[in-house]
């Protein structure tokens, strides 16, 4: 369906070749100071036509706030966000009237709905993500003001070119339990310090200087060959309070996986130490507790990715997801038409040779929507409990001991 979230509910609308795209947010807290620029900054990072590495489709993607605000303050009523589609070229899709594009959504959308939008895959187009990014920017704005939450995503690989994640000097002997840590100290430092400015310093949105250059060349090579290439995006969320996530089915990482795998072209999701974490023994992987300067408990390592039992523990949340190589390529592909006739498809139109540089703000937006919704759910639970008279009869083992600084 087109709605995400339980208390901060976002419904997106629109497809590639209709009049406008956008979102309606129901449940945004009233009293939030909000300017169009708070939203526009993320839409500009998602916008097509940003560089030679992305589709040349030229959309300004100016957001129009239609409702839910007065004098720059949210009213608590539905916020409608609208962005006009201006640079549509439906005629670019005439071949795809005959051919379903291999690995695109043309065939499955037609099978499911029985009618075909001019762009073929309809709402599977990345134009739909405009609404997510606009709504996510509002959620992020709230999270920043309320809790100082920071969300930073970056490109961690393109094709086979990765930011180095493990220590190059570590010996990886498959039969030896002394496996290297899942992520090197350098990579962990990158995760805890990387900023959006670091990310945007490179067209590829990879903050690792040497890798960024190689990635750029890889995307240019794919484009020159009328081909495409995939990649991965890593994201870190800092300063989340403890207690977010609704076990058992709506654990923090489960909702995050749902949100992330709803982004077009995603193929894999890895949380915390992820698949590499399965290679090290518990004695290496366990995140031992220690006292933070403020007296609260923290962990010395963070292989859990800031979540245990589906609930945030106050450490950074981090995860990675993979995006496939975009399906639409202008190289001839031997395939079949809708009626089964074999033929060759050379897709026209303007397409991304690699989606990951533009996926970065989409990942940040979905992370913000998850964090916002789970924060509101936890805060409403706590507010309901706070209305009750205090209980003085609980044994001390049932309550958290007071912090000792
Ligand atoms: C930012 C972004 C840009 C995209 N650009 C294109 C594109 O130019 N051409 C294309 O074929 N697919 C593109 N996609 C992917 C398609 O939207 C998606 O792969 C396709 O609809 C099939 O859906 P699926 O891969 O999720 O199964 C893009 C995805 C994202 C996130």
PDB file of C-alpha atoms and ligand atoms in Angstrom, residues 101 103-105 124-126 263-267 323-324 326-328 350-352 355 358-359 362, ligand 1:
ATOM      1  CA  UNK A 101      11.752  -3.909 -19.724  1.00  0.00           C
ATOM      2  CA  UNK A 103      14.064  -6.563 -14.541  1.00  0.00           C
ATOM      3  CA  UNK A 104      11.880  -3.452 -14.410  1.00  0.00           C
ATOM      4  CA  UNK A 105       8.340  -3.471 -13.033  1.00  0.00           C
ATOM      5  CA  UNK A 124       7.783   1.843  -9.168  1.00  0.00           C
ATOM      6  CA  UNK A 125       9.532   4.891 -10.673  1.00  0.00           C
ATOM      7  CA  UNK A 126      11.956   6.757  -8.433  1.00  0.00           C
ATOM      8  CA  UNK A 263      12.812   1.755  -1.836  1.00  0.00           C
ATOM      9  CA  UNK A 264      12.926   0.879  -5.540  1.00  0.00           C
ATOM     10  CA  UNK A 265      15.866  -1.244  -6.731  1.00  0.00           C
ATOM     11  CA  UNK A 266      16.909  -2.457  -3.245  1.00  0.00           C
ATOM     12  CA  UNK A 267      18.078  -6.032  -3.068  1.00  0.00           C
ATOM     13  CA  UNK A 323      20.791  -1.434  -4.906  1.00  0.00           C
ATOM     14  CA  UNK A 324      20.760  -3.369  -8.142  1.00  0.00           C
ATOM     15  CA  UNK A 326      19.188   0.035 -12.960  1.00  0.00           C
ATOM     16  CA  UNK A 327      17.126  -2.052 -15.354  1.00  0.00           C
ATOM     17  CA  UNK A 328      16.715   0.486 -18.164  1.00  0.00           C
ATOM     18  CA  UNK A 350      16.894   9.339 -19.584  1.00  0.00           C
ATOM     19  CA  UNK A 351      18.045   6.997 -16.928  1.00  0.00           C
ATOM     20  CA  UNK A 352      20.452   6.732 -14.030  1.00  0.00           C
ATOM     21  CA  UNK A 355      21.164   4.919  -8.522  1.00  0.00           C
ATOM     22  CA  UNK A 358      20.642   9.758  -5.565  1.00  0.00           C
ATOM     23  CA  UNK A 359      19.464   7.017  -3.190  1.00  0.00           C
ATOM     24  CA  UNK A 362      15.948   8.552   0.149  1.00  0.00           C
TER      25      UNK A 362
HETATM   26  C1  LIG B   1      17.088   7.098  -7.013  1.00  0.00           C
HETATM   27  C2  LIG B   1      16.647   6.006  -7.947  1.00  0.00           C
HETATM   28  C3  LIG B   1      16.747   6.209  -9.312  1.00  0.00           C
HETATM   29  C4  LIG B   1      16.366   5.221 -10.197  1.00  0.00           C
HETATM   30  N1  LIG B   1      16.524   5.443 -11.537  1.00  0.00           N
HETATM   31  C5  LIG B   1      16.224   4.442 -12.408  1.00  0.00           C
HETATM   32  C6  LIG B   1      16.431   4.617 -13.794  1.00  0.00           C
HETATM   33  O1  LIG B   1      16.872   5.674 -14.245  1.00  0.00           O
HETATM   34  N2  LIG B   1      16.137   3.582 -14.617  1.00  0.00           N
HETATM   35  C7  LIG B   1      15.660   2.390 -14.150  1.00  0.00           C
HETATM   36  O2  LIG B   1      15.417   1.476 -14.911  1.00  0.00           O
HETATM   37  N3  LIG B   1      15.445   2.200 -12.849  1.00  0.00           N
HETATM   38  C8  LIG B   1      15.717   3.185 -11.965  1.00  0.00           C
HETATM   39  N4  LIG B   1      15.504   3.004 -10.630  1.00  0.00           N
HETATM   40  C9  LIG B   1      15.011   1.713 -10.170  1.00  0.00           C
HETATM   41  C10 LIG B   1      13.574   1.437 -10.499  1.00  0.00           C
HETATM   42  O3  LIG B   1      12.773   2.405  -9.920  1.00  0.00           O
HETATM   43  C11 LIG B   1      13.242   0.010 -10.012  1.00  0.00           C
HETATM   44  O4  LIG B   1      14.316  -0.801 -10.075  1.00  0.00           O
HETATM   45  C12 LIG B   1      12.255  -0.651 -10.866  1.00  0.00           C
HETATM   46  O5  LIG B   1      11.069   0.045 -10.735  1.00  0.00           O
HETATM   47  C13 LIG B   1      11.976  -2.114 -10.507  1.00  0.00           C
HETATM   48  O6  LIG B   1      11.674  -2.255  -9.181  1.00  0.00           O
HETATM   49  P1  LIG B   1      12.531  -3.187  -8.229  1.00  0.00           P
HETATM   50  O7  LIG B   1      13.940  -3.110  -8.635  1.00  0.00           O
HETATM   51  O8  LIG B   1      12.350  -2.567  -6.904  1.00  0.00           O
HETATM   52  O9  LIG B   1      12.009  -4.584  -8.361  1.00  0.00           O
HETATM   53  C14 LIG B   1      15.865   3.988  -9.712  1.00  0.00           C
HETATM   54  C15 LIG B   1      15.753   3.782  -8.342  1.00  0.00           C
HETATM   55  C16 LIG B   1      16.148   4.779  -7.441  1.00  0.00           C
HETATM   56  C17 LIG B   1      16.052   4.532  -5.963  1.00  0.00           C
END
